[in-house]
PDB file of N, CA, C and O in Angstrom:
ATOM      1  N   UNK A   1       4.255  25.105  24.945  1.00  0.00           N
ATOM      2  CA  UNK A   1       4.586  25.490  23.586  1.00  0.00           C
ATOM      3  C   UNK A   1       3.420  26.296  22.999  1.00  0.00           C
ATOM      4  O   UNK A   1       2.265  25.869  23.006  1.00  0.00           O
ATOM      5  N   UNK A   2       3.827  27.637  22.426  1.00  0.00           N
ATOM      6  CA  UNK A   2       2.843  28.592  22.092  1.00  0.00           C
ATOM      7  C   UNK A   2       2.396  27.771  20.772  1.00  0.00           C
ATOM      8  O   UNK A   2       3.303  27.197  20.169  1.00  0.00           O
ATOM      9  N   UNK A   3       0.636  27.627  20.098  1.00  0.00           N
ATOM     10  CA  UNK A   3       0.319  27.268  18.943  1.00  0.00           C
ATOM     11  C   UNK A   3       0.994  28.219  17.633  1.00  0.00           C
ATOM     12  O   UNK A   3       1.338  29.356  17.956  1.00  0.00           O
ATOM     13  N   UNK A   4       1.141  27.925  16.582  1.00  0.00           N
ATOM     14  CA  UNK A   4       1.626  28.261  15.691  1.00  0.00           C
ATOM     15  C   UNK A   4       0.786  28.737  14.605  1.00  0.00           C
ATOM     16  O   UNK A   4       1.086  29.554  13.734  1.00  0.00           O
ATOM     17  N   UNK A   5      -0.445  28.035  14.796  1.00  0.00           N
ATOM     18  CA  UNK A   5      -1.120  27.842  13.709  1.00  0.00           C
ATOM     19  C   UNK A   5      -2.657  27.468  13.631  1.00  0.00           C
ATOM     20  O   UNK A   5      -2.733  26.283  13.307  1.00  0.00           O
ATOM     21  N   UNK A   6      -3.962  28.053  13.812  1.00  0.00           N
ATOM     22  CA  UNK A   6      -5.551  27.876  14.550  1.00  0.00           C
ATOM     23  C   UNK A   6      -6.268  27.446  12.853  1.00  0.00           C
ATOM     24  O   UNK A   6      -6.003  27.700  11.678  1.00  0.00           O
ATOM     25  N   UNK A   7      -7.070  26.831  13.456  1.00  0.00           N
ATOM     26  CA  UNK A   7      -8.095  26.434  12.252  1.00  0.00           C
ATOM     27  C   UNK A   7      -8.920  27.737  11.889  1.00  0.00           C
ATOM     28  O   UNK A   7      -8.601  28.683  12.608  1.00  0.00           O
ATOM     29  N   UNK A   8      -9.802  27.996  11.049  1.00  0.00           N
ATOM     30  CA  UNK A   8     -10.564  29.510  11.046  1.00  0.00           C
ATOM     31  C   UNK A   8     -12.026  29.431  12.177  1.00  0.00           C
ATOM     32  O   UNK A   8     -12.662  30.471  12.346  1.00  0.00           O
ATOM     33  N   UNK A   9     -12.448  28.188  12.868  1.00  0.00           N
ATOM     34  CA  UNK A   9     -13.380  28.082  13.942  1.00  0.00           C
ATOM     35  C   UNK A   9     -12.365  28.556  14.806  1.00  0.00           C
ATOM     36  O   UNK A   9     -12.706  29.691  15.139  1.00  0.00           O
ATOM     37  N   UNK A  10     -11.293  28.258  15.333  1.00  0.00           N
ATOM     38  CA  UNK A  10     -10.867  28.573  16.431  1.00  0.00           C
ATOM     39  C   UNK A  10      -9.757  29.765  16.208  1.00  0.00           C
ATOM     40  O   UNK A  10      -8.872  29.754  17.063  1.00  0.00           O
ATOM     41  N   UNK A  11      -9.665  30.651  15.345  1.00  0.00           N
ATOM     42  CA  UNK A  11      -9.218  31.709  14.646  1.00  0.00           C
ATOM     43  C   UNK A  11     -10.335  32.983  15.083  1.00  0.00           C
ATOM     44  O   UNK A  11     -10.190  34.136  15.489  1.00  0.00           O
ATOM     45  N   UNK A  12     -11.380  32.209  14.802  1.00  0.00           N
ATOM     46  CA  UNK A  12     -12.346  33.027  14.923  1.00  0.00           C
ATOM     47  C   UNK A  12     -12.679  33.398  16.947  1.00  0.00           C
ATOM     48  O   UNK A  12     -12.747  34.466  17.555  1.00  0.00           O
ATOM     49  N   UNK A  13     -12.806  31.977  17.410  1.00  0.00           N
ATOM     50  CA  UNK A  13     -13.122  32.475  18.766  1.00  0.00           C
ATOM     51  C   UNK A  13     -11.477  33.449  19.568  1.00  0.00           C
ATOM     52  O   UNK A  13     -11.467  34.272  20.483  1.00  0.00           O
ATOM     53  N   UNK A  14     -10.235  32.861  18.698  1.00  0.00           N
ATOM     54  CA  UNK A  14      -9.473  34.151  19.464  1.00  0.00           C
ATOM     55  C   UNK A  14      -9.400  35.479  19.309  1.00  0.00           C
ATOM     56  O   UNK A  14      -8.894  36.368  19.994  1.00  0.00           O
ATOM     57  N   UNK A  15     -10.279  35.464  17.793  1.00  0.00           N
ATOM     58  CA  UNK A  15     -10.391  37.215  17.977  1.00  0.00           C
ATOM     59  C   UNK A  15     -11.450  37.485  18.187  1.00  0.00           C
ATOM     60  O   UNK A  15     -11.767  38.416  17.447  1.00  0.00           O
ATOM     61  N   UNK A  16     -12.543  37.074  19.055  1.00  0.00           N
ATOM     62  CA  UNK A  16     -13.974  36.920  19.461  1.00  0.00           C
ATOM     63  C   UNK A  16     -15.044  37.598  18.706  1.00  0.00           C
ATOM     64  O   UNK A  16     -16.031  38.278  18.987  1.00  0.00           O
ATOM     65  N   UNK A  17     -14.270  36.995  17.258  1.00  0.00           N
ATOM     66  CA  UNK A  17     -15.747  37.170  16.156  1.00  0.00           C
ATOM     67  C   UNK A  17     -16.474  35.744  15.412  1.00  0.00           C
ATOM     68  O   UNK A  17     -16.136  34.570  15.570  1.00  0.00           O
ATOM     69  N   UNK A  18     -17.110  36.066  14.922  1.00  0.00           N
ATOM     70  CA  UNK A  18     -17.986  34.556  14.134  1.00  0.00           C
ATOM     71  C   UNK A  18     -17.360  33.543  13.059  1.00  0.00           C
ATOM     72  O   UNK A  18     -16.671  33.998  12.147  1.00  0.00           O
ATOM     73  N   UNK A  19     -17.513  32.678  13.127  1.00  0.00           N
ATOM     74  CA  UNK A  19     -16.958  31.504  12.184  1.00  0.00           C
ATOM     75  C   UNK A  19     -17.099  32.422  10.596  1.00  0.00           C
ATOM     76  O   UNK A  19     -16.324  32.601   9.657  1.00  0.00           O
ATOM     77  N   UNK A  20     -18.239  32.773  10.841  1.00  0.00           N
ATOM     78  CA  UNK A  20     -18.834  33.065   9.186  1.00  0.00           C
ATOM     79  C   UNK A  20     -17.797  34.476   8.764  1.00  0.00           C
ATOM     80  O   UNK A  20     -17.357  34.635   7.625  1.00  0.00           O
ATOM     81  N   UNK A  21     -17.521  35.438   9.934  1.00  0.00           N
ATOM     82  CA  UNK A  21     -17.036  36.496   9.765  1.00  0.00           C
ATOM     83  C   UNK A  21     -14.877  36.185   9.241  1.00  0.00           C
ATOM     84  O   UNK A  21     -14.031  36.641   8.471  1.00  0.00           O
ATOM     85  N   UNK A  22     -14.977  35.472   9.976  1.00  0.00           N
ATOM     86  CA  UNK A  22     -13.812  34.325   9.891  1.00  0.00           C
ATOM     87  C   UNK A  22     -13.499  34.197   8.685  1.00  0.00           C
ATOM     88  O   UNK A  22     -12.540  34.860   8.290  1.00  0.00           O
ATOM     89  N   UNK A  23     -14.182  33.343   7.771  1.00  0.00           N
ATOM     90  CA  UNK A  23     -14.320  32.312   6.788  1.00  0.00           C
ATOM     91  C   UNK A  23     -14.323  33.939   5.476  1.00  0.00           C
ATOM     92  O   UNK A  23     -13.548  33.857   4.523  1.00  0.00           O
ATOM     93  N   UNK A  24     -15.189  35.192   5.606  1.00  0.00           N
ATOM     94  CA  UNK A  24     -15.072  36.068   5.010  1.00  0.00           C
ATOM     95  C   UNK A  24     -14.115  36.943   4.914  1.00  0.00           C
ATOM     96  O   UNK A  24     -13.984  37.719   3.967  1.00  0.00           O
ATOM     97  N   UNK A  25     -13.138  36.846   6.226  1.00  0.00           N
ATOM     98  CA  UNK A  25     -11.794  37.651   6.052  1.00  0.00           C
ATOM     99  C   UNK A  25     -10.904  36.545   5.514  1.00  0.00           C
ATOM    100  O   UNK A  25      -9.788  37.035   5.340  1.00  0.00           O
ATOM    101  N   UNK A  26     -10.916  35.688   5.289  1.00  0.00           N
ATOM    102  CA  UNK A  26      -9.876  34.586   4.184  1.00  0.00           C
ATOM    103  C   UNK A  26     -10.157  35.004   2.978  1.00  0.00           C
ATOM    104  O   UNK A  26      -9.319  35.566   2.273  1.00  0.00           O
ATOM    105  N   UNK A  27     -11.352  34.775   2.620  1.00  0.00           N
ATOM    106  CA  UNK A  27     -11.442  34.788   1.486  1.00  0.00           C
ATOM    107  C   UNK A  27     -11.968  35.603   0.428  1.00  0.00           C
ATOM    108  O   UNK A  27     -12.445  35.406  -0.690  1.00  0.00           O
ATOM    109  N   UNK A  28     -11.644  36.872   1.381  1.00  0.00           N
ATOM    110  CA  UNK A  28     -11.053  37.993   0.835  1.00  0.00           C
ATOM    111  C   UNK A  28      -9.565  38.910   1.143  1.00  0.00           C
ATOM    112  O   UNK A  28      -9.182  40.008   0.739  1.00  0.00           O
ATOM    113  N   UNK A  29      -9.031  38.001   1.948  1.00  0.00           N
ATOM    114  CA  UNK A  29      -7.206  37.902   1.802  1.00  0.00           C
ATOM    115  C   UNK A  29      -7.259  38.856   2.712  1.00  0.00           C
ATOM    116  O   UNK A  29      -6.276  39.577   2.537  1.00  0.00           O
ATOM    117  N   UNK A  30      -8.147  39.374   3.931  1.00  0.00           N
ATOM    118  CA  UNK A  30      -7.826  40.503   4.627  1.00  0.00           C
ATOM    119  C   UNK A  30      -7.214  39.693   6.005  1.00  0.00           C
ATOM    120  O   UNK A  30      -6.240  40.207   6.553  1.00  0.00           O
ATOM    121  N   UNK A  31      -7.734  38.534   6.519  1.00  0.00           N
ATOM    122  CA  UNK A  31      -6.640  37.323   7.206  1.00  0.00           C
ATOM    123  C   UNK A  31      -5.886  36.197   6.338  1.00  0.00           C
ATOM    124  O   UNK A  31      -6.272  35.090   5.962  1.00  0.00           O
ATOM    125  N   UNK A  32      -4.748  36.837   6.168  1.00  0.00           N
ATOM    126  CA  UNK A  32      -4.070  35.390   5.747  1.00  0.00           C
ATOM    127  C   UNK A  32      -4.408  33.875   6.528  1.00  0.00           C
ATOM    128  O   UNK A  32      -4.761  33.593   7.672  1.00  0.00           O
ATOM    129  N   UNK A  33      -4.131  33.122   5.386  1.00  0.00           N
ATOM    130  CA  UNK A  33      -4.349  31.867   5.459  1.00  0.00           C
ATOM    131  C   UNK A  33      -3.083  30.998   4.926  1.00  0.00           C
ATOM    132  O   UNK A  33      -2.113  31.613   4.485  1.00  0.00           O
ATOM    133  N   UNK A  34      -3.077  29.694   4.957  1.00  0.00           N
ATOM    134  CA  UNK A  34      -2.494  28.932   4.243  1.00  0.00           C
ATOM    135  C   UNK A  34      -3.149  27.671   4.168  1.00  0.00           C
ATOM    136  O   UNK A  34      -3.705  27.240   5.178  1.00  0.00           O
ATOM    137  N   UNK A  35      -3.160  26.876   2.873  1.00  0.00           N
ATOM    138  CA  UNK A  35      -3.572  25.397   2.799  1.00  0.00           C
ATOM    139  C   UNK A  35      -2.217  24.232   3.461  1.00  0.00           C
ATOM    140  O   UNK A  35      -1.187  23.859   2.900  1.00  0.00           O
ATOM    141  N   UNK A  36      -2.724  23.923   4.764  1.00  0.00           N
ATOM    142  CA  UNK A  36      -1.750  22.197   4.584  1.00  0.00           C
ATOM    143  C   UNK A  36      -2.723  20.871   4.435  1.00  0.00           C
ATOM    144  O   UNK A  36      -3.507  20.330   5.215  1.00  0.00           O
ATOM    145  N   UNK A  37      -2.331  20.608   3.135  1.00  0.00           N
ATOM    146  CA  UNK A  37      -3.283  18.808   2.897  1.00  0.00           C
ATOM    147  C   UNK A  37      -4.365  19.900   2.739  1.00  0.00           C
ATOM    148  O   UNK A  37      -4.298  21.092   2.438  1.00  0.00           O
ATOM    149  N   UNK A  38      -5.360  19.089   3.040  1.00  0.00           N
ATOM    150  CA  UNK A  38      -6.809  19.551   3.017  1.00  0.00           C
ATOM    151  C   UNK A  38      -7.673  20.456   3.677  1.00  0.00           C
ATOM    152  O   UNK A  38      -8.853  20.661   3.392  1.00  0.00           O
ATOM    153  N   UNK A  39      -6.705  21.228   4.988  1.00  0.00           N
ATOM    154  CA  UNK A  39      -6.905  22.336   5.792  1.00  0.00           C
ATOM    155  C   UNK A  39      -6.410  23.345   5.469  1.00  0.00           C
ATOM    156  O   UNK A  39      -5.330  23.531   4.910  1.00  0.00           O
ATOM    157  N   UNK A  40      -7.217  24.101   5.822  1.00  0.00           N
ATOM    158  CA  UNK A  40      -6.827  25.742   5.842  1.00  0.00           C
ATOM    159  C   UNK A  40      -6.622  26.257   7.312  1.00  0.00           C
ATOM    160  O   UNK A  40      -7.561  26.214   8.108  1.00  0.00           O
ATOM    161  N   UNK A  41      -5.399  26.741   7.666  1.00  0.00           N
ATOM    162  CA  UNK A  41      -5.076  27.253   8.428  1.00  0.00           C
ATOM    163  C   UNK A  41      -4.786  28.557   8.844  1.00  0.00           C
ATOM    164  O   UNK A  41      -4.323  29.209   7.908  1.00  0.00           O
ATOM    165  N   UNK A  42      -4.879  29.178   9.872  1.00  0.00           N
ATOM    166  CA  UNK A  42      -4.766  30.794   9.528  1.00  0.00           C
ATOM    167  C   UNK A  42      -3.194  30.520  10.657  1.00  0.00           C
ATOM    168  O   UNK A  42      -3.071  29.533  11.383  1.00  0.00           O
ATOM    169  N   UNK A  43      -2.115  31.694  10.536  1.00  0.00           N
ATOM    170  CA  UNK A  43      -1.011  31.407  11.139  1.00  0.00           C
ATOM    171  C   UNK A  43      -1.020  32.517  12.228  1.00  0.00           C
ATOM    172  O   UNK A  43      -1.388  33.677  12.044  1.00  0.00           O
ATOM    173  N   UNK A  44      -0.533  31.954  13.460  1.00  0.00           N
ATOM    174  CA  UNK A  44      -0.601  33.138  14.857  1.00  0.00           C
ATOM    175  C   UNK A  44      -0.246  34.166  13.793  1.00  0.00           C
ATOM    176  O   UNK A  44      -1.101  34.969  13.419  1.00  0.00           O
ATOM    177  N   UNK A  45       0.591  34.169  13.454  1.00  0.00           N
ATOM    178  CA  UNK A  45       0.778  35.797  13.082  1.00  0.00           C
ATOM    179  C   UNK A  45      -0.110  36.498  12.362  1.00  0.00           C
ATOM    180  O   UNK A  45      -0.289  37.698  12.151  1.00  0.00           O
ATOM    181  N   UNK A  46      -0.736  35.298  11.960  1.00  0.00           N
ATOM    182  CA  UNK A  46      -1.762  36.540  10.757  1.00  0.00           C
ATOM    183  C   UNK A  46      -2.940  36.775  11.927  1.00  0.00           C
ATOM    184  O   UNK A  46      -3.872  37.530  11.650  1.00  0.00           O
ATOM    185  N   UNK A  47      -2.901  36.245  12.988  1.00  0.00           N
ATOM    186  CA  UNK A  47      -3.817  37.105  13.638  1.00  0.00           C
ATOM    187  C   UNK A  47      -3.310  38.331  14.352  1.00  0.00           C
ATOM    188  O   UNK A  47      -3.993  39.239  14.827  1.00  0.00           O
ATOM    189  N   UNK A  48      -2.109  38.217  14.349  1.00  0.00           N
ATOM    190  CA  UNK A  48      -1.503  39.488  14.952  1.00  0.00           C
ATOM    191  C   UNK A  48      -1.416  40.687  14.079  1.00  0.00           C
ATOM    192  O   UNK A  48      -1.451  41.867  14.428  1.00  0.00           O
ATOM    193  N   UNK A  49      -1.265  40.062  12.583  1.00  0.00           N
ATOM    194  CA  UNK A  49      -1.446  41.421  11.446  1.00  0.00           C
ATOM    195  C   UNK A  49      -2.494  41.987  11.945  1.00  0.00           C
ATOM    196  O   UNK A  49      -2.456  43.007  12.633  1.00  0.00           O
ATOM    197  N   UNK A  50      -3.636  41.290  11.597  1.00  0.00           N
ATOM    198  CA  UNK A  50      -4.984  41.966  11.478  1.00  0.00           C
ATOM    199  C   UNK A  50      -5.029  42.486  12.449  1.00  0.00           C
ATOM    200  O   UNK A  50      -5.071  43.692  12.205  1.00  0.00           O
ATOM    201  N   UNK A  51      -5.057  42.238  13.898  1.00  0.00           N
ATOM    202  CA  UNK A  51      -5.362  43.337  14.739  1.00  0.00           C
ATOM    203  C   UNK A  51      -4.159  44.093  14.617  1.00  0.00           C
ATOM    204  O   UNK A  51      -3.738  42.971  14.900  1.00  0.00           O
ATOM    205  N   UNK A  52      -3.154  44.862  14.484  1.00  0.00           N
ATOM    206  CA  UNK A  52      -2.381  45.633  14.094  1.00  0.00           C
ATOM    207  C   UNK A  52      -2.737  46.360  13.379  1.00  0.00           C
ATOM    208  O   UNK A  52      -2.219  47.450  13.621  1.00  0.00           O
ATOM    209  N   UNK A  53      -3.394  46.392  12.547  1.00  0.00           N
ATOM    210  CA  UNK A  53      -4.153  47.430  11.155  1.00  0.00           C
ATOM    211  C   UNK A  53      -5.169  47.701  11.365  1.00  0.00           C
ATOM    212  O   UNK A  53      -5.645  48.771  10.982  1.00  0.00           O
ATOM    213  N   UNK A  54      -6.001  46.589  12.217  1.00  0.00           N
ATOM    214  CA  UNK A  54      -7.756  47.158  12.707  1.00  0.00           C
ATOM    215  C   UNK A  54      -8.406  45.852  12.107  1.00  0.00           C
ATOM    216  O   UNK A  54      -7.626  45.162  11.449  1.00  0.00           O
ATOM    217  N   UNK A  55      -9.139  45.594  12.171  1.00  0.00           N
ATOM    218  CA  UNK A  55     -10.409  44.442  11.522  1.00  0.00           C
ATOM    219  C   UNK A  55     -10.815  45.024  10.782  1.00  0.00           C
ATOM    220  O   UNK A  55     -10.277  46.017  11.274  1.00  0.00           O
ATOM    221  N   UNK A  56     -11.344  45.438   9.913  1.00  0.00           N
ATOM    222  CA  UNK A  56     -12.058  45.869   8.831  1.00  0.00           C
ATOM    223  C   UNK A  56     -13.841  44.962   9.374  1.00  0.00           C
ATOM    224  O   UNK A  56     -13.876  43.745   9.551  1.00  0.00           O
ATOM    225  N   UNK A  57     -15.157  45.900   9.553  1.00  0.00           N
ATOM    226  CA  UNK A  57     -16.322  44.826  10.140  1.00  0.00           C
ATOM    227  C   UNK A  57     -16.934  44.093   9.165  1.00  0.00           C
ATOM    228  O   UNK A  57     -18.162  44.123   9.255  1.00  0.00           O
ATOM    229  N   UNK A  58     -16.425  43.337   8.115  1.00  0.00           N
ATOM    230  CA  UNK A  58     -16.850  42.419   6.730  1.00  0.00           C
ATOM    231  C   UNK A  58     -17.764  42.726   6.428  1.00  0.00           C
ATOM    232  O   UNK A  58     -18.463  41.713   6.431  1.00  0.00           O
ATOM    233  N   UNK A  59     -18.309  43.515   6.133  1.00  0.00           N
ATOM    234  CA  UNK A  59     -19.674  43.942   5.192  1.00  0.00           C
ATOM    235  C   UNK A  59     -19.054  44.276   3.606  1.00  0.00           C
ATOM    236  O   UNK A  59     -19.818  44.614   2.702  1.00  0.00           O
TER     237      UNK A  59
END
């Protein structure tokens, strides 16, 4: 069963950039996210947006 849904540590190692770089494309809405309970989750697909459009390098 394909995952649905990565934490932003392990969000981060599938698009083989940094936790911190991670944590800066949330929360500036350039990787979607969603809250369940007390986690933030990023959804397979929103990793498929972002590389579709390009990464933007968070500076």
């Amino acid at each position: 069963m394909e995952r649905k849904a990565y934490s932003i540590p392990e969000a981060a190692q599938a698009l083989g950039i940094g936790r911190t770089l991670a944590i800066k494309l949330v929360q500036s809405g350039q990787l979607r996210s969603i809250k369940v309970g007390r986690r933030r989750l990023v959804p397979a697909a929103a990793l498929e947006e972002l590389l579709a459009r390009g990464a933007p390098d968070g500076r």
